[in-house]
Coordinates of C-alpha atoms and ligand atoms in Angstrom, one line a residue:
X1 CA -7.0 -39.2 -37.2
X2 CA -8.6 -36.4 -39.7
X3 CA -6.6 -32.9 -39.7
X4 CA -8.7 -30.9 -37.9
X5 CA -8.6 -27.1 -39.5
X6 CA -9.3 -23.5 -38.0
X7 CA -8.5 -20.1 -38.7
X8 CA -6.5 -19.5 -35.8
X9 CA -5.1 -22.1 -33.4
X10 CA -3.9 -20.5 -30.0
X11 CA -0.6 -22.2 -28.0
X12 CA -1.3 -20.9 -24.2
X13 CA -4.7 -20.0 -22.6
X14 CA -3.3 -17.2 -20.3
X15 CA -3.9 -13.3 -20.7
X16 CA -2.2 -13.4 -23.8
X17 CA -4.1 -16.3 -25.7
X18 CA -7.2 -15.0 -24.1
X19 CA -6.7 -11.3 -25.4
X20 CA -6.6 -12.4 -29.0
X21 CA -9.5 -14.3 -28.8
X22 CA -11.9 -10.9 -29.2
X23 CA -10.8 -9.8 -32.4
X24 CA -10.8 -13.1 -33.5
X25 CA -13.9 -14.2 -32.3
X26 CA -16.1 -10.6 -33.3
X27 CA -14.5 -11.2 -37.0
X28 CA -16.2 -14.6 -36.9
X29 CA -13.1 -16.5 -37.3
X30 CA -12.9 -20.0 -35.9
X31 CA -10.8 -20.4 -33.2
X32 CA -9.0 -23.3 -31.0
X33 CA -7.0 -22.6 -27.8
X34 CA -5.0 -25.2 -27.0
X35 CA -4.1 -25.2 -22.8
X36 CA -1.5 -27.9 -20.9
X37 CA -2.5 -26.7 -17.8
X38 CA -5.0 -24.0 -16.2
X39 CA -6.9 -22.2 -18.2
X40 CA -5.8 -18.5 -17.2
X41 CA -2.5 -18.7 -17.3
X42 CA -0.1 -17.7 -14.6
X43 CA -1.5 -14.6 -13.7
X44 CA -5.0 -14.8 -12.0
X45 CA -3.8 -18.7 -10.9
X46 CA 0.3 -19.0 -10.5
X47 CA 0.8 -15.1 -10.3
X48 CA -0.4 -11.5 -9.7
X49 CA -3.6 -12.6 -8.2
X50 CA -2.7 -15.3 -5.7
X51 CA 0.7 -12.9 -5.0
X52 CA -1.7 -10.5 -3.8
X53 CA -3.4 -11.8 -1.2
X54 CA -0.3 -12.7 0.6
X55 CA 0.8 -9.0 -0.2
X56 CA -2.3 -7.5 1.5
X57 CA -1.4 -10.0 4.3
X58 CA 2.0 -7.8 4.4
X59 CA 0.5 -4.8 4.5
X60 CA -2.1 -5.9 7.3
X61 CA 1.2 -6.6 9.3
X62 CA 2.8 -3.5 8.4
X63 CA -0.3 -1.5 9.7
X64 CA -0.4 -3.2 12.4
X65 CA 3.7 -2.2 13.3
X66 CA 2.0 1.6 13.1
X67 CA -0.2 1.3 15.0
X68 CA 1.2 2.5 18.3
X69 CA 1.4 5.8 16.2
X70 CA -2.4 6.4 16.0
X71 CA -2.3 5.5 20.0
X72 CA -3.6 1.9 19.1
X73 CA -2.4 -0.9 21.0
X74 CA -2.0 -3.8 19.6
X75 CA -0.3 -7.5 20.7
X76 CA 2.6 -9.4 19.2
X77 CA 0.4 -10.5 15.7
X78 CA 0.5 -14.7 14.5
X79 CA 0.4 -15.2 11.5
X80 CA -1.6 -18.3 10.4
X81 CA 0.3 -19.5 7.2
X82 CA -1.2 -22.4 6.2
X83 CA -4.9 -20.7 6.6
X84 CA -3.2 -17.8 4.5
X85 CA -2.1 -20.2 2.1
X86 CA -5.9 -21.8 2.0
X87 CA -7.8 -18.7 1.8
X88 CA -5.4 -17.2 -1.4
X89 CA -6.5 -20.9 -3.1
X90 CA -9.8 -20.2 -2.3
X91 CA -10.2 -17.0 -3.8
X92 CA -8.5 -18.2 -7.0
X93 CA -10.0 -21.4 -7.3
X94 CA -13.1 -20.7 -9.7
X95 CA -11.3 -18.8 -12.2
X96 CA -10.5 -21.2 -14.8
X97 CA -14.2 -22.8 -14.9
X98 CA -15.6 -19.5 -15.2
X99 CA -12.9 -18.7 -18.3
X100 CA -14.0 -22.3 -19.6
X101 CA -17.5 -20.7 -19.6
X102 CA -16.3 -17.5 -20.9
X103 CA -14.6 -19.3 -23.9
X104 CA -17.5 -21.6 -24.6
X105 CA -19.8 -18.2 -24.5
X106 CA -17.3 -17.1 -27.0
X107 CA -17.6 -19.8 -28.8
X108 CA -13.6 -20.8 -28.8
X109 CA -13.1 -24.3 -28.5
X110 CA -10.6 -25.2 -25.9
X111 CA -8.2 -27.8 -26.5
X112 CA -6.5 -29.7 -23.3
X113 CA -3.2 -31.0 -23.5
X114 CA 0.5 -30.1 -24.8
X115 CA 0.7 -28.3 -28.5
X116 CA 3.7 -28.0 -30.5
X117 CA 4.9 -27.7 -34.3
X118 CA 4.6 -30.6 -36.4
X119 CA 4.8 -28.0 -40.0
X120 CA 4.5 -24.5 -40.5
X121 CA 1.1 -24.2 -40.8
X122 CA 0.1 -27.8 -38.2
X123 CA 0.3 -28.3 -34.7
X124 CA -0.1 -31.5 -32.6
X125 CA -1.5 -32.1 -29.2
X126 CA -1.7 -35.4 -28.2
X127 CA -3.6 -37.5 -31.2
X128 CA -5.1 -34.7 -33.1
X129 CA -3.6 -32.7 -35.2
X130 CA -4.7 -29.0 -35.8
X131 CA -4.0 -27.0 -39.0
X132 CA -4.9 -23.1 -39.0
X133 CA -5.1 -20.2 -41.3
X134 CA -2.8 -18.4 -38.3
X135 CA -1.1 -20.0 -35.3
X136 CA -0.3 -17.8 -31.8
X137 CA 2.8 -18.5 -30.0
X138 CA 0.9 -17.6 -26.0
X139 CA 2.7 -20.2 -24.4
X140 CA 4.8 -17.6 -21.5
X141 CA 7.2 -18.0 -19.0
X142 CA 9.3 -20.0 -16.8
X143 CA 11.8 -19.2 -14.0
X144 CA 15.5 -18.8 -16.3
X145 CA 16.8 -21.6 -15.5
X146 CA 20.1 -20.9 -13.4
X147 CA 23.6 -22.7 -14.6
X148 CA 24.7 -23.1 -10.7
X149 CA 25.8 -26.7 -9.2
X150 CA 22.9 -27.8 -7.0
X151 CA 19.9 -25.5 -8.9
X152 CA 17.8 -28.3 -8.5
X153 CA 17.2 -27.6 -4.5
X154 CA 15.7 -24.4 -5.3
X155 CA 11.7 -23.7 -5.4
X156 CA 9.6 -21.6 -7.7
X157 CA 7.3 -18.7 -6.7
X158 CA 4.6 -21.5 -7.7
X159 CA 5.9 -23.3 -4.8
X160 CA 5.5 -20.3 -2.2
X161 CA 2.5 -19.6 -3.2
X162 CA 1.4 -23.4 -2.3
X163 CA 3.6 -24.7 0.9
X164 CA 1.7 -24.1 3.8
X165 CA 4.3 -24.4 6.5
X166 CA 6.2 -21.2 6.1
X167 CA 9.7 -21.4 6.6
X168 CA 12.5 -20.1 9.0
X169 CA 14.9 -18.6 6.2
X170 CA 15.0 -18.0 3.3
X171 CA 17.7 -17.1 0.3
X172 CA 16.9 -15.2 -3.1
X173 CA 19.0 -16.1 -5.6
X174 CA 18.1 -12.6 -7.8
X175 CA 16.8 -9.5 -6.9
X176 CA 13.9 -9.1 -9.2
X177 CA 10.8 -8.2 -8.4
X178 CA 9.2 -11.8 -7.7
X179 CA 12.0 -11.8 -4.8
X180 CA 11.1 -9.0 -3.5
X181 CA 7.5 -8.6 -3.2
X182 CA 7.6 -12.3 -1.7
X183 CA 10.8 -11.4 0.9
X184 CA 8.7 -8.6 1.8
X185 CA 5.7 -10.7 3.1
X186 CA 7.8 -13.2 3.9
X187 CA 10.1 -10.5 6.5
X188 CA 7.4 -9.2 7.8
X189 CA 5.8 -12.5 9.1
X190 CA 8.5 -13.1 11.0
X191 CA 10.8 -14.7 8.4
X192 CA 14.4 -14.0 8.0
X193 CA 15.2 -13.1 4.3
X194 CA 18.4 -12.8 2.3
X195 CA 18.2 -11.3 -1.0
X196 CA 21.2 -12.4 -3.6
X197 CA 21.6 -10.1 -6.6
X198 CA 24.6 -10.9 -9.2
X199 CA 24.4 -6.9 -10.0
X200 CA 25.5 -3.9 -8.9
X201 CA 22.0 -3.1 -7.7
X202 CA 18.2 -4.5 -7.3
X203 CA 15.8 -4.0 -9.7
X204 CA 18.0 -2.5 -13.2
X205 CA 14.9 -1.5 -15.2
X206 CA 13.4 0.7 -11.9
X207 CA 14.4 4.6 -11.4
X208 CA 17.7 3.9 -9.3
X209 CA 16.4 6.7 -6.8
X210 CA 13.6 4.6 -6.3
X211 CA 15.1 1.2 -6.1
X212 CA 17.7 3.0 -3.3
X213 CA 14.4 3.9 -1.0
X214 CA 12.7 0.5 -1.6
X215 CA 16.4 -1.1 -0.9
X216 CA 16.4 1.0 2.7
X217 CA 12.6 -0.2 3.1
X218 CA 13.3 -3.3 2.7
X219 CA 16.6 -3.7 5.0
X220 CA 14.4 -1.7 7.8
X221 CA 12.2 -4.7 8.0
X222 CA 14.9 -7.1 8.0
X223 CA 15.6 -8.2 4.6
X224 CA 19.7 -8.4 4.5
X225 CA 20.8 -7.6 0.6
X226 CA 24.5 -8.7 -1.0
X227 CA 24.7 -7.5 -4.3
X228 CA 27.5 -7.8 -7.0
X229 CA 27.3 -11.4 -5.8
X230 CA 28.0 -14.6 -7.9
X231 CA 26.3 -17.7 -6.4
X232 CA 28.8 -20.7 -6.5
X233 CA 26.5 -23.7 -6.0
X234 CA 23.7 -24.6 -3.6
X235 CA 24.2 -28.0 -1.6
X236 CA 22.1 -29.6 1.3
X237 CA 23.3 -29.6 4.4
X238 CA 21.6 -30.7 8.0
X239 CA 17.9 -30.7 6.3
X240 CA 18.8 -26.7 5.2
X241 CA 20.5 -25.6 2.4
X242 CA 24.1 -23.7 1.9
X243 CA 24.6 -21.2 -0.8
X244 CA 28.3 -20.8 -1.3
X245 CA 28.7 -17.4 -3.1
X246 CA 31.6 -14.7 -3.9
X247 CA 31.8 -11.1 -4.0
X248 CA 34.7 -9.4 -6.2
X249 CA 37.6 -10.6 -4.0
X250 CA 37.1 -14.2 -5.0
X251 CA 36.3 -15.5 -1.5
X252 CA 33.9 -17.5 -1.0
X253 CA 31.4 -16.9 1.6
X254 CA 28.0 -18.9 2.9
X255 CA 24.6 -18.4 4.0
X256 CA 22.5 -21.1 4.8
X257 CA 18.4 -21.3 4.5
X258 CA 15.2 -23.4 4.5
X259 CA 14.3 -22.6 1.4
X260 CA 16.6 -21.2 -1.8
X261 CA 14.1 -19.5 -4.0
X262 CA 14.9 -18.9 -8.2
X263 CA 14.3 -15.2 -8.0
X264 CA 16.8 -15.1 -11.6
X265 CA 13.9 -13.7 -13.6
X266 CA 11.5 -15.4 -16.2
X267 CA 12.2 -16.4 -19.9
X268 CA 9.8 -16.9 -22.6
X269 CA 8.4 -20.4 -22.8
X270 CA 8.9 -21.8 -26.2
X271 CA 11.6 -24.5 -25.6
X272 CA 9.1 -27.7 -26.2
X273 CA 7.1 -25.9 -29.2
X274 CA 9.4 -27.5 -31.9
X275 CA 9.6 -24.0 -33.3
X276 CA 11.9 -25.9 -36.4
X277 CA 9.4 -28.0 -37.2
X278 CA 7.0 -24.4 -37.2
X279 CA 9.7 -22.3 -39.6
X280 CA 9.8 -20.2 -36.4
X281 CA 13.3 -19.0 -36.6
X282 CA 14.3 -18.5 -32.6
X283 CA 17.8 -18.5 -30.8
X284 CA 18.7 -18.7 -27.4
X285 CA 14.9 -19.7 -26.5
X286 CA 13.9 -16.4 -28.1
X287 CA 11.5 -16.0 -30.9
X288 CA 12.8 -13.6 -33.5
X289 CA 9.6 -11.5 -34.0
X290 CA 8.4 -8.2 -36.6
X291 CA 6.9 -4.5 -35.1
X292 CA 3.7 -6.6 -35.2
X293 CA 4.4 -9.5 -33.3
X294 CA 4.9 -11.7 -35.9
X295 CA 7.4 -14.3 -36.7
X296 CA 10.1 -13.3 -39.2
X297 CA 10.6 -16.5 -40.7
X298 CA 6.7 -17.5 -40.9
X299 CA 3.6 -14.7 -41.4
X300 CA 1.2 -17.4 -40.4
X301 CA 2.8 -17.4 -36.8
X302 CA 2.0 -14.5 -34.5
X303 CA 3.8 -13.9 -30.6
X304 CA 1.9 -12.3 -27.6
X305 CA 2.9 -11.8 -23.8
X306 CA 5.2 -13.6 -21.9
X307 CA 6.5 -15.6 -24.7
X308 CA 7.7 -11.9 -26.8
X309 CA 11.1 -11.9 -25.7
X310 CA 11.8 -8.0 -25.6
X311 CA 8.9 -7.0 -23.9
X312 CA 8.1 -5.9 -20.2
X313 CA 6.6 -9.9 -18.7
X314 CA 3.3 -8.0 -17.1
X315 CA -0.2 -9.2 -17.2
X316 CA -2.2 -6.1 -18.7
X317 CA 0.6 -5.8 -22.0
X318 CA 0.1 -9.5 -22.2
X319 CA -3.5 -8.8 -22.8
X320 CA -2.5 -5.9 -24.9
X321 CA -0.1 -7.6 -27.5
X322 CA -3.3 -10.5 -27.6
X323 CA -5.7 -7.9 -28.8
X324 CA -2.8 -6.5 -30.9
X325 CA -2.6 -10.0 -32.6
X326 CA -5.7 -10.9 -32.5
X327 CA -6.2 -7.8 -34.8
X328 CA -3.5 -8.2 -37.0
X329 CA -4.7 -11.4 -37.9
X330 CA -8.1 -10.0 -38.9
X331 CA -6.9 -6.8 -40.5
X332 CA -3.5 -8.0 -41.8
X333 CA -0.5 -6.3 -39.9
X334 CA -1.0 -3.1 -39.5
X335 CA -0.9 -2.5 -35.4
X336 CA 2.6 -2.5 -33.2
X337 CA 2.5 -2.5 -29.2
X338 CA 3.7 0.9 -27.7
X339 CA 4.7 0.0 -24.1
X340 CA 5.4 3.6 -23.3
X341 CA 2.4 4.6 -20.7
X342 CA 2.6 1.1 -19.5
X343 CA 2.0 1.2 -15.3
X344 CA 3.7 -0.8 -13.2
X345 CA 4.5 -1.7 -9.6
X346 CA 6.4 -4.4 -7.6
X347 CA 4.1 -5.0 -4.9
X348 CA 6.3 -4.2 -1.8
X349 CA 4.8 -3.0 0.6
X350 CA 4.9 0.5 0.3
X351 CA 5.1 -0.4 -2.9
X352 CA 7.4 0.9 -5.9
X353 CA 5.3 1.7 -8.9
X354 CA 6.5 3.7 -12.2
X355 CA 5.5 4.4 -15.6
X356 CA 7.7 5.7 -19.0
X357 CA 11.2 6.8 -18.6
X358 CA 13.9 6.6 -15.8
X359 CA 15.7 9.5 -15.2
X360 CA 19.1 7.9 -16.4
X361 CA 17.0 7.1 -19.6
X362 CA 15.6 10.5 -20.0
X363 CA 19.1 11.5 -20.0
X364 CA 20.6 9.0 -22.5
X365 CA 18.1 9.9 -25.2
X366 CA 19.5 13.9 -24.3
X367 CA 15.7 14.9 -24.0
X368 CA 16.2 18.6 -21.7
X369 CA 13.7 17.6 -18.5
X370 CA 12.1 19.0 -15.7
X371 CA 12.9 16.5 -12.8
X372 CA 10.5 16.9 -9.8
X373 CA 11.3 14.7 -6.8
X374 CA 9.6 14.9 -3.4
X375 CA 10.9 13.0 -0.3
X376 CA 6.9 13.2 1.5
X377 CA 7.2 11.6 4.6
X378 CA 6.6 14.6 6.2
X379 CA 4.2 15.8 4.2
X380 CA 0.3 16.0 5.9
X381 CA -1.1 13.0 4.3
X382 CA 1.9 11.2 4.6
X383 CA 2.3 11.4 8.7
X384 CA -1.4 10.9 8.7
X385 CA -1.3 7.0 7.7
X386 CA 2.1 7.1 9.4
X387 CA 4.0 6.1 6.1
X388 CA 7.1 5.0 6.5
X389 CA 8.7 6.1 2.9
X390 CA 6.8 8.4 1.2
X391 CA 8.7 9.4 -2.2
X392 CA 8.1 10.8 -5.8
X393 CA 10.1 11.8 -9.1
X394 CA 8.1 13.2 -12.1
X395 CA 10.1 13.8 -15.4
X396 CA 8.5 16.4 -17.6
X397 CA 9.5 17.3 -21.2
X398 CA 10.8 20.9 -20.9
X399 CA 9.6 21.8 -24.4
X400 CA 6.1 20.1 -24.6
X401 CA 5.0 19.9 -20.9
X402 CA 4.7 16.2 -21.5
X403 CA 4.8 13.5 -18.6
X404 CA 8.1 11.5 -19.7
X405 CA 7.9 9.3 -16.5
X406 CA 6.6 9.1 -12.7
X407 CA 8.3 6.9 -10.0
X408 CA 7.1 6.8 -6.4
X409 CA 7.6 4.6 -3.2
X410 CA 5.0 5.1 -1.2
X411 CA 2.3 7.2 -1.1
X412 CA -0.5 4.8 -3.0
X413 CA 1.5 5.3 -5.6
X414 CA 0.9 2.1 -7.1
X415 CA -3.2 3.8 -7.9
X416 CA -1.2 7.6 -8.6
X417 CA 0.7 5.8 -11.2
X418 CA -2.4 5.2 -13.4
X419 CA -3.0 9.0 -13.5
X420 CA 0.4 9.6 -15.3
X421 CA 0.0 6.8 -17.6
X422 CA -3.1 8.1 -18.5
X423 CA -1.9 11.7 -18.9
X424 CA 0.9 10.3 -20.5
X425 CA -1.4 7.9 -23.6
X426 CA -4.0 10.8 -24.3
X427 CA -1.3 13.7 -23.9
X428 CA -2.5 15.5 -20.7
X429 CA 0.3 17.8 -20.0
X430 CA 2.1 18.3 -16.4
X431 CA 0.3 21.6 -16.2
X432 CA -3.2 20.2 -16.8
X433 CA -2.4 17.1 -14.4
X434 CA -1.2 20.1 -11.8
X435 CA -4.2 22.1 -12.6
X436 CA -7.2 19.3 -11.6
X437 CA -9.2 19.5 -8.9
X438 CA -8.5 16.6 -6.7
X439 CA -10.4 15.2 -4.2
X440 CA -9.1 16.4 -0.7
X441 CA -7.5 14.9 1.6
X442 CA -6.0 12.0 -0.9
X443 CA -3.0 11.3 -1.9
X444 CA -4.1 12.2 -5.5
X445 CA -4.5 15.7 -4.2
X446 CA -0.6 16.0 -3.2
X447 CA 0.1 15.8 -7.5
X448 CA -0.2 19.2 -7.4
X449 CA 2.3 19.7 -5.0
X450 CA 4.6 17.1 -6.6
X451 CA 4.8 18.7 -9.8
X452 CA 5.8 22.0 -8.3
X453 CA 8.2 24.1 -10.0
X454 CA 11.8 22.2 -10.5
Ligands
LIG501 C1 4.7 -14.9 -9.1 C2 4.3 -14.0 -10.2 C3 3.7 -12.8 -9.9 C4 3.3 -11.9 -10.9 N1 2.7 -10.7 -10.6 C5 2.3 -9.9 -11.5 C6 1.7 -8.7 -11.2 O1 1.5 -8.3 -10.0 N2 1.3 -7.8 -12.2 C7 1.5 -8.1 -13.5 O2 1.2 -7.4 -14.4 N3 2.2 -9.3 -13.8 C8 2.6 -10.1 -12.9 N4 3.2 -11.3 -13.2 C9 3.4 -11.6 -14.7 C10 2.1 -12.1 -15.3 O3 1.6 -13.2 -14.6 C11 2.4 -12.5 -16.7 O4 3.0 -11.4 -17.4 C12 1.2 -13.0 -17.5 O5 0.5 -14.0 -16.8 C13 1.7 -13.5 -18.9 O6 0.6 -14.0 -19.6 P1 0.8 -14.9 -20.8 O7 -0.6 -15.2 -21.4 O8 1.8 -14.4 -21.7 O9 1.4 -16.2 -20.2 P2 0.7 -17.2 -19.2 O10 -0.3 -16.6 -18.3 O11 1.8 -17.9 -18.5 O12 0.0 -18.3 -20.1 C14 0.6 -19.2 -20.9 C15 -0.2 -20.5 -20.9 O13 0.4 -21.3 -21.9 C16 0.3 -22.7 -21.4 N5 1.3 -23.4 -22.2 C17 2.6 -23.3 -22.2 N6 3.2 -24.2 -23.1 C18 2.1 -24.8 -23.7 C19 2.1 -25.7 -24.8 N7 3.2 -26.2 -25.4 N8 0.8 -26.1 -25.1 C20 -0.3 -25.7 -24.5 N9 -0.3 -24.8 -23.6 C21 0.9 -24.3 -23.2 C22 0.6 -22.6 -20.0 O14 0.1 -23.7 -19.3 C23 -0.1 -21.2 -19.6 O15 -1.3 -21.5 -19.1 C24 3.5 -12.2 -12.2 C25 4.2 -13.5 -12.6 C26 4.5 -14.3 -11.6 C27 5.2 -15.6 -11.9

């Protein structure tokens, strides 16, 4: 078969892939994407957007335990799983046809099937062979693959967000965020969650404040935590599984579950690419990559989202690096990703959401800060929607004013967050995000009051 040839040939339709694809496509490059599976990627059909509508199931059940404190009375709530299940697949379902059309309208031809190296400059998938001017490594993430005895009993968050029949227990092994925002719905419809965590504590990245008021959440509803923990091995038993696991003493101790769920983390997804065959130089699954995404071994070959090995695994900076690529390509390399006002939130619900530094890293780097932390729950808008934690920590550059990081639990602050990373990209200062006129009452309007003098 003839060598097909395009400017840029992209490995992964997902966020990533599909971010790079503008800058490519408006410089009137020709461009192939080349997809094994769903066109989308994990997020909108294996991830974020699926997750949620189990997580607003949550938080319909967690309103519903308030509601005796607006005086409402409510009965014992059943949970139908399986119809859950149906109606997240049916909100999801039409998103890779309407991406097809979105590509075709782009005018990107779409490529089904596996890719990988066959040359620096040549991919295969299936019978044809591509060659291109530039070749993207989009290809993201896969649960890290755990070194336990018995690993194979354990499911995927793909899995949980398919089985219909929701189980009686369930075991985390890892206390990440995919185990947690799943434990939470899972505790609160009635299911009895243990959360496994080889480390000192949940979450390592997140503001440890924070993590220790979502950790408290989290065992209110139910959710029993062991951390420090080394997990043994995982072997049937009776239909159920056993996790054997030890804590510092040695002795081994066992928990038993329905389901054993890899919450260990994701790794980049390049294990099948044949990145020798590319002149990718890579070690340990991990691409080596430039300040502008770019392989060091071969300047034809770009990286972008899950697949970047340093870089937070989150749906909008996959987008971000794409465009990033996708302009480096047509400009030559001149752009790097800044991931510093980069939101995010782990979706329990309350949820935990923070942008920029920690306060542990605000203090490594020996910047002098203003720390501003608020315990709210008794704060008016707070006991209005009867929150349950209600929490914020801003970190404020002493000399410049400047927003260095903002952490909350509660208190919508997975929507408050986007104000500080915005005040934080275009340099707002603390005083200018204090002085706004917010809408009252909202939980924007309490800023004000957050960022009170330290
Ligand atoms: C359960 C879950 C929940 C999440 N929730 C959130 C959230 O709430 N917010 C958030 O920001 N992020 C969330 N994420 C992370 C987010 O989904 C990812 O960061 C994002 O999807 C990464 O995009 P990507 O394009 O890099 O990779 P992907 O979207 O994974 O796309 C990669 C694509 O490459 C394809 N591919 C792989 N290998 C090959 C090959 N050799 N040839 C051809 N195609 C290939 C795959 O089939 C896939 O479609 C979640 C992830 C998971 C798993």
């Amino acid at each position: 078969m003839d060598t097909e040839r395009f400017d840029v040939v992209i490995l992964g339709g997902g966020n990533a892939g599909i971010g790079v694809t503008g800058p490519a496509r408006r410089a009137g490059l020709s461009v192939a994407m080349v997809e094994a599976d769903l066109l989308g990627g994990t997020c909108p059909n294996r991830g974020c957007t699926p997750k949620k509508v189990l997580v607003a199931a949550g938080h319909a059940l967690h309103e519903i335990e308030r509601a005796s404190i607006h005086h409402i009375a409510v009965g014992i709530p059943r949970l139908d799983w399986a119809a859950l299940i149906d109606r997240e697949k049916d909100m999801i379902k039409d998103i890779p046809a309407n991406l097809a059309r979105s590509m075709a309208r782009r005018n990107v031809e779409v490529i089904h099937g596996h890719a990988a190296f066959t040359g620096p400059d040549t991919i295969r998938v299936g019978d044809r062979k591509l060659q291109a001017g530039h070749i993207v490594i989009a290809t993201g993430s896969k649960p890290r693959p755990l070194p336990i005895p018995g690993a194979d009993h354990m499911i995927t968050s793909d899995d949980m967000l398919s089985e219909r029949e929701l189980p009686g227990r369930v075991i985390f092994v890892g206390g990440g965020v995919i185990s947690l925002e799943f434990g939470h719905v899972f505790a609160r419809a009635g299911v009895r969650v243990t959360v496994l965590e080889a480390l000192p504590r949940l979450l390592p990245a997140m503001d440890a404040d924070a993590v220790a008021r979502i950790q408290a959440e989290s065992e209110r509803i139910g959710i029993r935590i062991e951390t420090g923990v080394s997990v043994r091995r995982i072997e049937p038993t009776n239909g159920r599984f056993r996790v054997v696991f030890t804590h510092d003493s040695g002795a081994e101790l066992a928990t038993e579950a329905d389901r054993i769920v890899n919450g260990a983390g994701r790794v980049a997804n390049v294990d099948t690419l044949d990145l020798t065959a590319g002149n990718v130089e890579h070690a340990n699954g991990r691409v080596s990559v430039d300040r502008h995404l770019r392989s060091t071994s071969n300047h034809k070959v770009y990286v972008c989202g899950d697949a970047v090995p340093v870089a937070p695994q989150l749906s909008p900076i996959a987008t971000y690096e794409g465009d990033i690529v996708g302009r480096n390509i047509v400009e030559g390399p001149r752009y790097s990703p800044d991931y510093g006002s980069m939101a995010t939130s782990v979706y329990t619900v309350p949820a935990l959401a923070a942008v920029g530094l920690t306060e542990a890293a605000a203090n490594e780097q020996g910047i002098a800060v203003s720390v501003h932390v608020n315990d709210m729950h008794d704060w008016f808008s707070a006991r209005t929607y009867a929150e349950t934690v209600a929490w914020s920590k801003i970190i404020v550059d002493r000399g410049s004013d400047r927003i260095l990081g903002a952490h909350f639990v509660g208190h919508a602050g997975q929507e408050l967050v986007n104000i500080f990373g915005l005040a934080m990209r275009f340099g707002i200062t603390a005083s200018q995000i204090r002085d706004n006129i917010y809408a009252y009452p909202t939980f924007s309007s309490d800023i004000k009051h957050m960022l009170g003098h330290a």
